[in-house]
């Protein structure tokens, strides 16, 4: 771009502005009347001027040392730039202001995630993992509240240790179940294998826990149901300062939850989708297959049964 020439930059949903080579994105947007947040006055310290780059990243100036420093601290993703530190070299740039009001500001700045993820949605292929304790209700009804909570904590800890051992991340715990994902920073094949290994480890660990603890002290044993599916999901941090939890959502998540629920009707402790099975380098040799129906999907969905039939067959059929 010649010294005095200007190019256009589109601020998505707001306006298209003229920008000179000497101007930063922030200066150009302010000059065009956009109420662009810039709490530190454009010194590259506050990150309130951050923009999501939707198009034309190659037309933006290199990241300078000031921006680099603050990017590392705030863990900004590659597609986010500081408008006050960024110039534009050519046409075709489209950006989206991320902080437009005080609520945005609160969400982005007070909700700085601890796990390196940003409060910006991203798409990624992941392995989705759901696990549920099959026969917890009768235990709960027959025991003291203290014991119920204590045993629940022991089992959830057992789940967590296996999931984290294989690089998974727990997204949610609800009642006597856990939802976890694998593949936040590995490829989908590795993620799927890890999810399956974690499931197998949990099945073994629950068996040991039953034999060494539950049967001896409570004359009871637990079984679990695990469902694993893979697919493209959206993830991002939706905590608003209260809870910086990561959310992972999308249709494949619903499918994985449905597979976990199907462990009851299929009388098998570990059900994975055909797609997940196809990702395994060394899949189990002899597996039963089955078809289940999914809400909103006309064709029956093929699944592989890689666990074991329930000892409490009657309990497995019962809706808890
Ligand atoms: S205005 Fe503060 S970092 Fe850009």
Short mmCIF file of C-alpha atoms and ligand atoms in Angstrom, two decimals:
data_model
loop_
_atom_site.label_atom_id
_atom_site.label_comp_id
_atom_site.label_asym_id
_atom_site.label_seq_id
_atom_site.Cartn_x
_atom_site.Cartn_y
_atom_site.Cartn_z
CA UNK A 1 0.00 0.00 0.00
CA UNK A 2 1.41 3.47 -0.93
CA UNK A 3 2.07 5.90 1.89
CA UNK A 4 -1.15 7.91 1.57
CA UNK A 5 -3.40 5.27 0.18
CA UNK A 6 -6.14 3.81 2.22
CA UNK A 7 -7.81 0.43 2.09
CA UNK A 8 -11.08 -0.76 3.50
CA UNK A 9 -11.59 -2.91 6.55
CA UNK A 10 -14.94 -4.40 7.41
CA UNK A 11 -15.94 -4.41 11.05
CA UNK A 12 -18.51 -7.17 10.79
CA UNK A 13 -22.01 -6.13 11.76
CA UNK A 14 -20.91 -2.50 12.21
CA UNK A 15 -19.38 -0.68 9.27
CA UNK A 16 -16.65 -0.70 6.67
CA UNK A 17 -13.96 1.87 7.43
CA UNK A 18 -11.08 3.44 5.54
CA UNK A 19 -7.65 2.81 7.02
CA UNK A 20 -4.30 4.35 6.09
CA UNK A 21 -1.06 2.43 6.36
CA UNK A 22 0.05 4.58 9.27
CA UNK A 23 -3.14 3.96 11.22
CA UNK A 24 -3.88 1.12 13.58
CA UNK A 25 -7.14 -0.75 13.36
CA UNK A 26 -8.18 0.97 16.58
CA UNK A 27 -7.40 4.47 15.27
CA UNK A 28 -9.32 3.79 12.08
CA UNK A 29 -12.38 2.42 13.86
CA UNK A 30 -12.47 5.30 16.34
CA UNK A 31 -12.08 7.80 13.50
CA UNK A 32 -15.07 6.18 11.81
CA UNK A 33 -17.17 6.57 14.94
CA UNK A 34 -17.11 3.00 16.16
CA UNK A 35 -17.19 2.97 19.99
CA UNK A 36 -14.17 0.69 20.14
CA UNK A 37 -13.12 -0.19 23.71
CA UNK A 38 -9.52 0.85 24.45
CA UNK A 39 -9.22 0.97 28.23
CA UNK A 40 -5.43 1.44 28.29
CA UNK A 41 -5.54 4.13 25.63
CA UNK A 42 -4.01 1.96 22.95
CA UNK A 43 -0.85 0.99 24.84
CA UNK A 44 -1.27 -2.72 24.27
CA UNK A 45 -1.89 -3.48 27.93
CA UNK A 46 -5.60 -4.07 28.49
CA UNK A 47 -6.66 -6.23 25.49
CA UNK A 48 -10.10 -4.56 25.47
CA UNK A 49 -9.52 -3.56 21.84
CA UNK A 50 -9.19 -7.20 20.76
CA UNK A 51 -10.75 -8.25 17.48
CA UNK A 52 -11.45 -11.64 15.98
CA UNK A 53 -9.96 -11.80 12.49
CA UNK A 54 -12.51 -13.39 10.17
CA UNK A 55 -10.75 -12.77 6.85
CA UNK A 56 -7.49 -11.38 5.52
CA UNK A 57 -5.16 -12.28 8.39
CA UNK A 58 -2.28 -12.22 5.90
CA UNK A 59 -2.95 -8.52 5.25
CA UNK A 60 -2.30 -7.60 8.86
CA UNK A 61 1.01 -6.36 10.24
CA UNK A 62 3.29 -8.77 12.09
CA UNK A 63 2.69 -9.17 15.82
CA UNK A 64 4.99 -6.66 17.54
CA UNK A 65 6.85 -7.27 20.79
CA UNK A 66 4.27 -5.38 22.85
CA UNK A 67 1.40 -7.47 21.51
CA UNK A 68 3.43 -10.66 21.80
CA UNK A 69 3.96 -10.09 25.49
CA UNK A 70 0.33 -9.46 26.31
CA UNK A 71 -0.80 -12.33 24.05
CA UNK A 72 1.28 -14.74 26.09
CA UNK A 73 -0.14 -13.52 29.37
CA UNK A 74 -3.76 -13.49 28.17
CA UNK A 75 -3.32 -16.59 26.01
CA UNK A 76 -5.01 -15.03 23.01
CA UNK A 77 -5.77 -17.46 20.18
CA UNK A 78 -4.07 -17.00 16.79
CA UNK A 79 -7.15 -15.46 15.20
CA UNK A 80 -7.44 -12.66 17.73
CA UNK A 81 -5.40 -9.46 17.36
CA UNK A 82 -5.05 -6.29 19.36
CA UNK A 83 -6.54 -3.53 17.24
CA UNK A 84 -4.30 -0.91 18.84
CA UNK A 85 -1.16 -2.76 17.74
CA UNK A 86 -2.23 -3.85 14.28
CA UNK A 87 -1.92 -2.12 10.91
CA UNK A 88 -3.44 -3.21 7.63
CA UNK A 89 -1.43 -3.78 4.45
CA UNK A 90 -4.13 -4.54 1.90
CA UNK A 91 -7.76 -5.21 1.06
CA UNK A 92 -9.92 -8.10 2.19
CA UNK A 93 -9.71 -7.76 5.96
CA UNK A 94 -12.81 -8.49 7.98
CA UNK A 95 -12.75 -8.32 11.76
CA UNK A 96 -15.25 -8.66 14.55
CA UNK A 97 -14.96 -6.58 17.71
CA UNK A 98 -15.12 -8.87 20.71
CA UNK A 99 -15.75 -6.39 23.51
CA UNK A 100 -18.74 -4.23 22.76
CA UNK A 101 -20.15 -3.46 26.20
CA UNK A 102 -19.37 -3.83 29.88
CA UNK A 103 -20.86 -7.31 30.03
CA UNK A 104 -18.54 -8.45 27.22
CA UNK A 105 -15.69 -6.84 29.03
CA UNK A 106 -16.56 -8.64 32.26
CA UNK A 107 -16.89 -11.96 30.47
CA UNK A 108 -13.62 -11.69 28.57
CA UNK A 109 -11.44 -10.13 31.18
CA UNK A 110 -12.75 -11.48 34.49
CA UNK A 111 -13.35 -14.91 33.04
CA UNK A 112 -9.77 -15.53 31.97
CA UNK A 113 -9.72 -19.29 31.63
CA UNK A 114 -7.24 -21.30 33.63
CA UNK A 115 -6.87 -24.05 31.09
CA UNK A 116 -5.51 -21.99 28.23
CA UNK A 117 -8.74 -21.99 26.27
CA UNK A 118 -10.34 -18.69 25.37
CA UNK A 119 -13.92 -17.53 25.61
CA UNK A 120 -14.17 -17.81 21.86
CA UNK A 121 -15.93 -20.68 20.20
CA UNK A 122 -13.87 -23.03 18.08
CA UNK A 123 -14.64 -26.15 16.11
CA UNK A 124 -12.71 -29.34 16.58
CA UNK A 125 -13.09 -33.07 16.13
CA UNK A 126 -13.16 -34.73 19.50
CA UNK A 127 -14.01 -38.00 21.18
CA UNK A 128 -17.03 -37.58 23.46
CA UNK A 129 -17.23 -39.79 26.52
CA UNK A 130 -20.22 -40.34 28.81
CA UNK A 131 -20.23 -42.59 31.85
CA UNK A 132 -22.95 -43.32 34.36
CA UNK A 133 -23.17 -45.53 37.43
CA UNK A 134 -25.78 -48.15 36.69
CA UNK A 135 -27.06 -49.27 40.04
CA UNK A 136 -26.51 -46.36 42.37
CA UNK A 137 -30.15 -45.74 43.30
CA UNK A 138 -30.61 -48.95 45.35
CA UNK A 139 -27.33 -48.20 47.14
CA UNK A 140 -28.47 -44.65 47.86
CA UNK A 141 -31.77 -45.83 49.28
CA UNK A 142 -30.18 -48.39 51.56
CA UNK A 143 -27.35 -46.34 53.06
CA UNK A 144 -26.59 -43.29 55.18
CA UNK A 145 -26.20 -39.94 53.39
CA UNK A 146 -22.59 -39.74 54.56
CA UNK A 147 -21.76 -43.09 52.97
CA UNK A 148 -23.66 -42.25 49.79
CA UNK A 149 -21.68 -39.04 49.25
CA UNK A 150 -18.40 -40.63 50.29
CA UNK A 151 -18.79 -43.56 47.91
CA UNK A 152 -19.95 -41.27 45.13
CA UNK A 153 -16.78 -39.21 45.60
CA UNK A 154 -14.64 -42.34 45.51
CA UNK A 155 -16.19 -43.49 42.26
CA UNK A 156 -16.09 -40.10 40.60
CA UNK A 157 -12.42 -39.81 41.65
CA UNK A 158 -11.80 -43.19 40.06
CA UNK A 159 -13.44 -41.94 36.84
CA UNK A 160 -11.48 -38.71 36.94
CA UNK A 161 -8.13 -40.41 37.49
CA UNK A 162 -8.63 -42.68 34.49
CA UNK A 163 -9.92 -39.87 32.26
CA UNK A 164 -7.07 -37.54 33.16
CA UNK A 165 -4.51 -40.33 32.93
CA UNK A 166 -5.44 -40.66 29.26
CA UNK A 167 -5.50 -36.93 28.61
CA UNK A 168 -9.26 -36.39 28.77
CA UNK A 169 -11.01 -33.43 30.33
CA UNK A 170 -14.17 -33.63 32.42
CA UNK A 171 -16.73 -31.16 31.12
CA UNK A 172 -19.62 -31.91 33.40
CA UNK A 173 -20.72 -34.10 36.27
CA UNK A 174 -24.39 -34.59 36.85
CA UNK A 175 -25.88 -36.91 39.43
CA UNK A 176 -24.01 -40.17 39.16
CA UNK A 177 -22.55 -39.52 35.71
CA UNK A 178 -19.63 -37.77 34.08
CA UNK A 179 -19.22 -36.22 30.65
CA UNK A 180 -15.65 -35.87 29.36
CA UNK A 181 -13.90 -35.08 26.10
CA UNK A 182 -10.66 -36.27 24.57
CA UNK A 183 -8.79 -34.45 21.81
CA UNK A 184 -8.52 -30.86 22.98
CA UNK A 185 -4.88 -31.00 22.00
CA UNK A 186 -4.41 -34.31 20.20
CA UNK A 187 -5.60 -35.62 16.87
CA UNK A 188 -8.90 -37.45 16.65
CA UNK A 189 -7.43 -40.95 16.28
CA UNK A 190 -5.30 -40.56 19.37
CA UNK A 191 -8.24 -38.97 21.17
CA UNK A 192 -10.55 -41.87 20.35
CA UNK A 193 -8.01 -44.45 21.47
CA UNK A 194 -7.48 -42.55 24.70
CA UNK A 195 -11.22 -42.40 25.34
CA UNK A 196 -11.53 -46.14 24.82
CA UNK A 197 -8.48 -46.88 27.00
CA UNK A 198 -9.91 -44.67 29.74
CA UNK A 199 -13.21 -46.54 29.54
CA UNK A 200 -11.49 -49.93 29.74
CA UNK A 201 -9.42 -48.76 32.71
CA UNK A 202 -12.54 -47.55 34.50
CA UNK A 203 -14.27 -50.90 33.96
CA UNK A 204 -11.25 -52.65 35.49
CA UNK A 205 -10.91 -50.17 38.35
CA UNK A 206 -14.60 -50.43 39.23
CA UNK A 207 -14.25 -54.20 39.36
CA UNK A 208 -11.29 -53.90 41.73
CA UNK A 209 -13.14 -51.35 43.86
CA UNK A 210 -16.13 -53.69 44.08
CA UNK A 211 -14.00 -56.67 45.08
CA UNK A 212 -11.76 -54.92 47.57
CA UNK A 213 -14.16 -52.42 49.13
CA UNK A 214 -17.80 -52.43 48.14
CA UNK A 215 -18.56 -56.10 48.63
CA UNK A 216 -16.61 -56.19 51.90
CA UNK A 217 -18.04 -53.07 53.53
CA UNK A 218 -21.44 -52.62 51.88
CA UNK A 219 -22.35 -56.00 50.41
CA UNK A 220 -22.99 -54.16 47.15
CA UNK A 221 -21.26 -53.73 43.82
CA UNK A 222 -21.50 -51.15 41.09
CA UNK A 223 -21.62 -51.40 37.36
CA UNK A 224 -21.23 -48.56 34.89
CA UNK A 225 -22.36 -47.71 31.38
CA UNK A 226 -20.00 -45.95 28.98
CA UNK A 227 -20.75 -44.40 25.59
CA UNK A 228 -18.15 -43.00 23.18
CA UNK A 229 -18.71 -41.22 19.89
CA UNK A 230 -16.54 -38.92 17.76
CA UNK A 231 -17.37 -35.85 15.75
CA UNK A 232 -17.00 -32.18 15.06
CA UNK A 233 -18.06 -30.09 18.04
CA UNK A 234 -17.95 -26.49 19.15
CA UNK A 235 -16.05 -25.67 22.29
CA UNK A 236 -15.39 -22.55 24.25
CA UNK A 237 -15.38 -21.07 27.68
CA UNK A 238 -18.82 -19.91 28.72
CA UNK A 239 -18.05 -19.22 32.37
CA UNK A 240 -18.98 -15.65 33.24
CA UNK A 241 -16.59 -15.10 36.07
CA UNK A 242 -18.43 -17.55 38.30
CA UNK A 243 -17.27 -20.72 36.68
CA UNK A 244 -14.61 -20.87 34.04
CA UNK A 245 -15.70 -24.22 32.76
CA UNK A 246 -15.20 -25.29 29.21
CA UNK A 247 -18.30 -26.18 27.24
CA UNK A 248 -18.28 -28.66 24.38
CA UNK A 249 -21.47 -28.93 22.38
CA UNK A 250 -22.93 -30.23 19.17
CA UNK A 251 -24.95 -33.13 17.81
CA UNK A 252 -22.13 -35.68 18.36
CA UNK A 253 -22.34 -34.91 22.08
CA UNK A 254 -26.02 -35.89 22.07
CA UNK A 255 -25.14 -39.07 20.22
CA UNK A 256 -22.49 -40.02 22.78
CA UNK A 257 -24.96 -39.41 25.61
CA UNK A 258 -27.50 -41.59 23.81
CA UNK A 259 -24.91 -44.38 23.43
CA UNK A 260 -24.27 -44.27 27.14
CA UNK A 261 -28.01 -44.53 27.81
CA UNK A 262 -28.23 -47.42 25.32
CA UNK A 263 -25.87 -49.53 27.46
CA UNK A 264 -28.98 -50.43 29.51
CA UNK A 265 -31.13 -51.68 26.66
CA UNK A 266 -28.18 -53.37 24.92
CA UNK A 267 -27.07 -54.96 28.20
CA UNK A 268 -23.44 -54.08 27.61
CA UNK A 269 -21.24 -51.84 29.73
CA UNK A 270 -19.36 -50.11 26.90
CA UNK A 271 -20.99 -48.98 23.66
CA UNK A 272 -19.09 -47.06 20.98
CA UNK A 273 -20.21 -45.78 17.61
CA UNK A 274 -19.05 -47.36 14.40
CA UNK A 275 -17.25 -44.07 13.62
CA UNK A 276 -15.29 -44.27 16.88
CA UNK A 277 -14.53 -47.93 16.33
CA UNK A 278 -13.13 -47.10 12.89
CA UNK A 279 -10.60 -44.75 14.50
CA UNK A 280 -8.97 -47.45 16.62
CA UNK A 281 -5.59 -48.78 15.50
CA UNK A 282 -6.07 -52.10 17.29
CA UNK A 283 -9.79 -52.53 17.75
CA UNK A 284 -11.05 -55.40 19.87
CA UNK A 285 -11.32 -58.55 17.70
CA UNK A 286 -14.68 -59.93 18.59
CA UNK A 287 -17.34 -57.38 19.22
CA UNK A 288 -21.06 -57.56 18.90
CA UNK A 289 -22.74 -54.95 16.79
CA UNK A 290 -26.20 -53.52 17.26
CA UNK A 291 -28.39 -50.82 15.86
CA UNK A 292 -30.06 -48.13 17.87
CA UNK A 293 -32.43 -45.36 16.95
CA UNK A 294 -31.52 -41.77 17.53
CA UNK A 295 -34.02 -38.97 17.95
CA UNK A 296 -34.16 -36.93 14.75
CA UNK A 297 -32.18 -39.47 12.70
CA UNK A 298 -34.18 -41.66 10.34
CA UNK A 299 -31.65 -44.47 9.78
CA UNK A 300 -30.71 -46.83 12.59
CA UNK A 301 -27.29 -46.06 14.03
CA UNK A 302 -24.71 -48.84 14.12
CA UNK A 303 -22.82 -49.36 17.36
CA UNK A 304 -20.18 -51.75 18.69
CA UNK A 305 -20.50 -53.41 22.07
CA UNK A 306 -17.01 -53.60 23.52
CA UNK A 307 -17.89 -54.06 27.19
CA UNK A 308 -19.49 -56.92 29.09
CA UNK A 309 -23.10 -57.88 29.82
CA UNK A 310 -24.27 -56.65 33.19
CA UNK A 311 -24.18 -58.90 36.21
CA UNK A 312 -27.33 -57.18 37.34
CA UNK A 313 -29.10 -57.99 34.08
CA UNK A 314 -32.42 -57.09 35.58
CA UNK A 315 -31.04 -53.83 36.91
CA UNK A 316 -29.60 -53.06 33.50
CA UNK A 317 -33.02 -53.22 31.95
CA UNK A 318 -34.55 -51.09 34.65
CA UNK A 319 -34.82 -47.37 34.06
CA UNK A 320 -33.16 -45.61 36.95
S1 LIG B 1 -6.42 -0.58 23.80
FE1 LIG B 1 -5.53 -1.61 25.44
S2 LIG B 1 -4.57 -3.27 24.47
FE2 LIG B 1 -5.40 -2.20 22.81
#
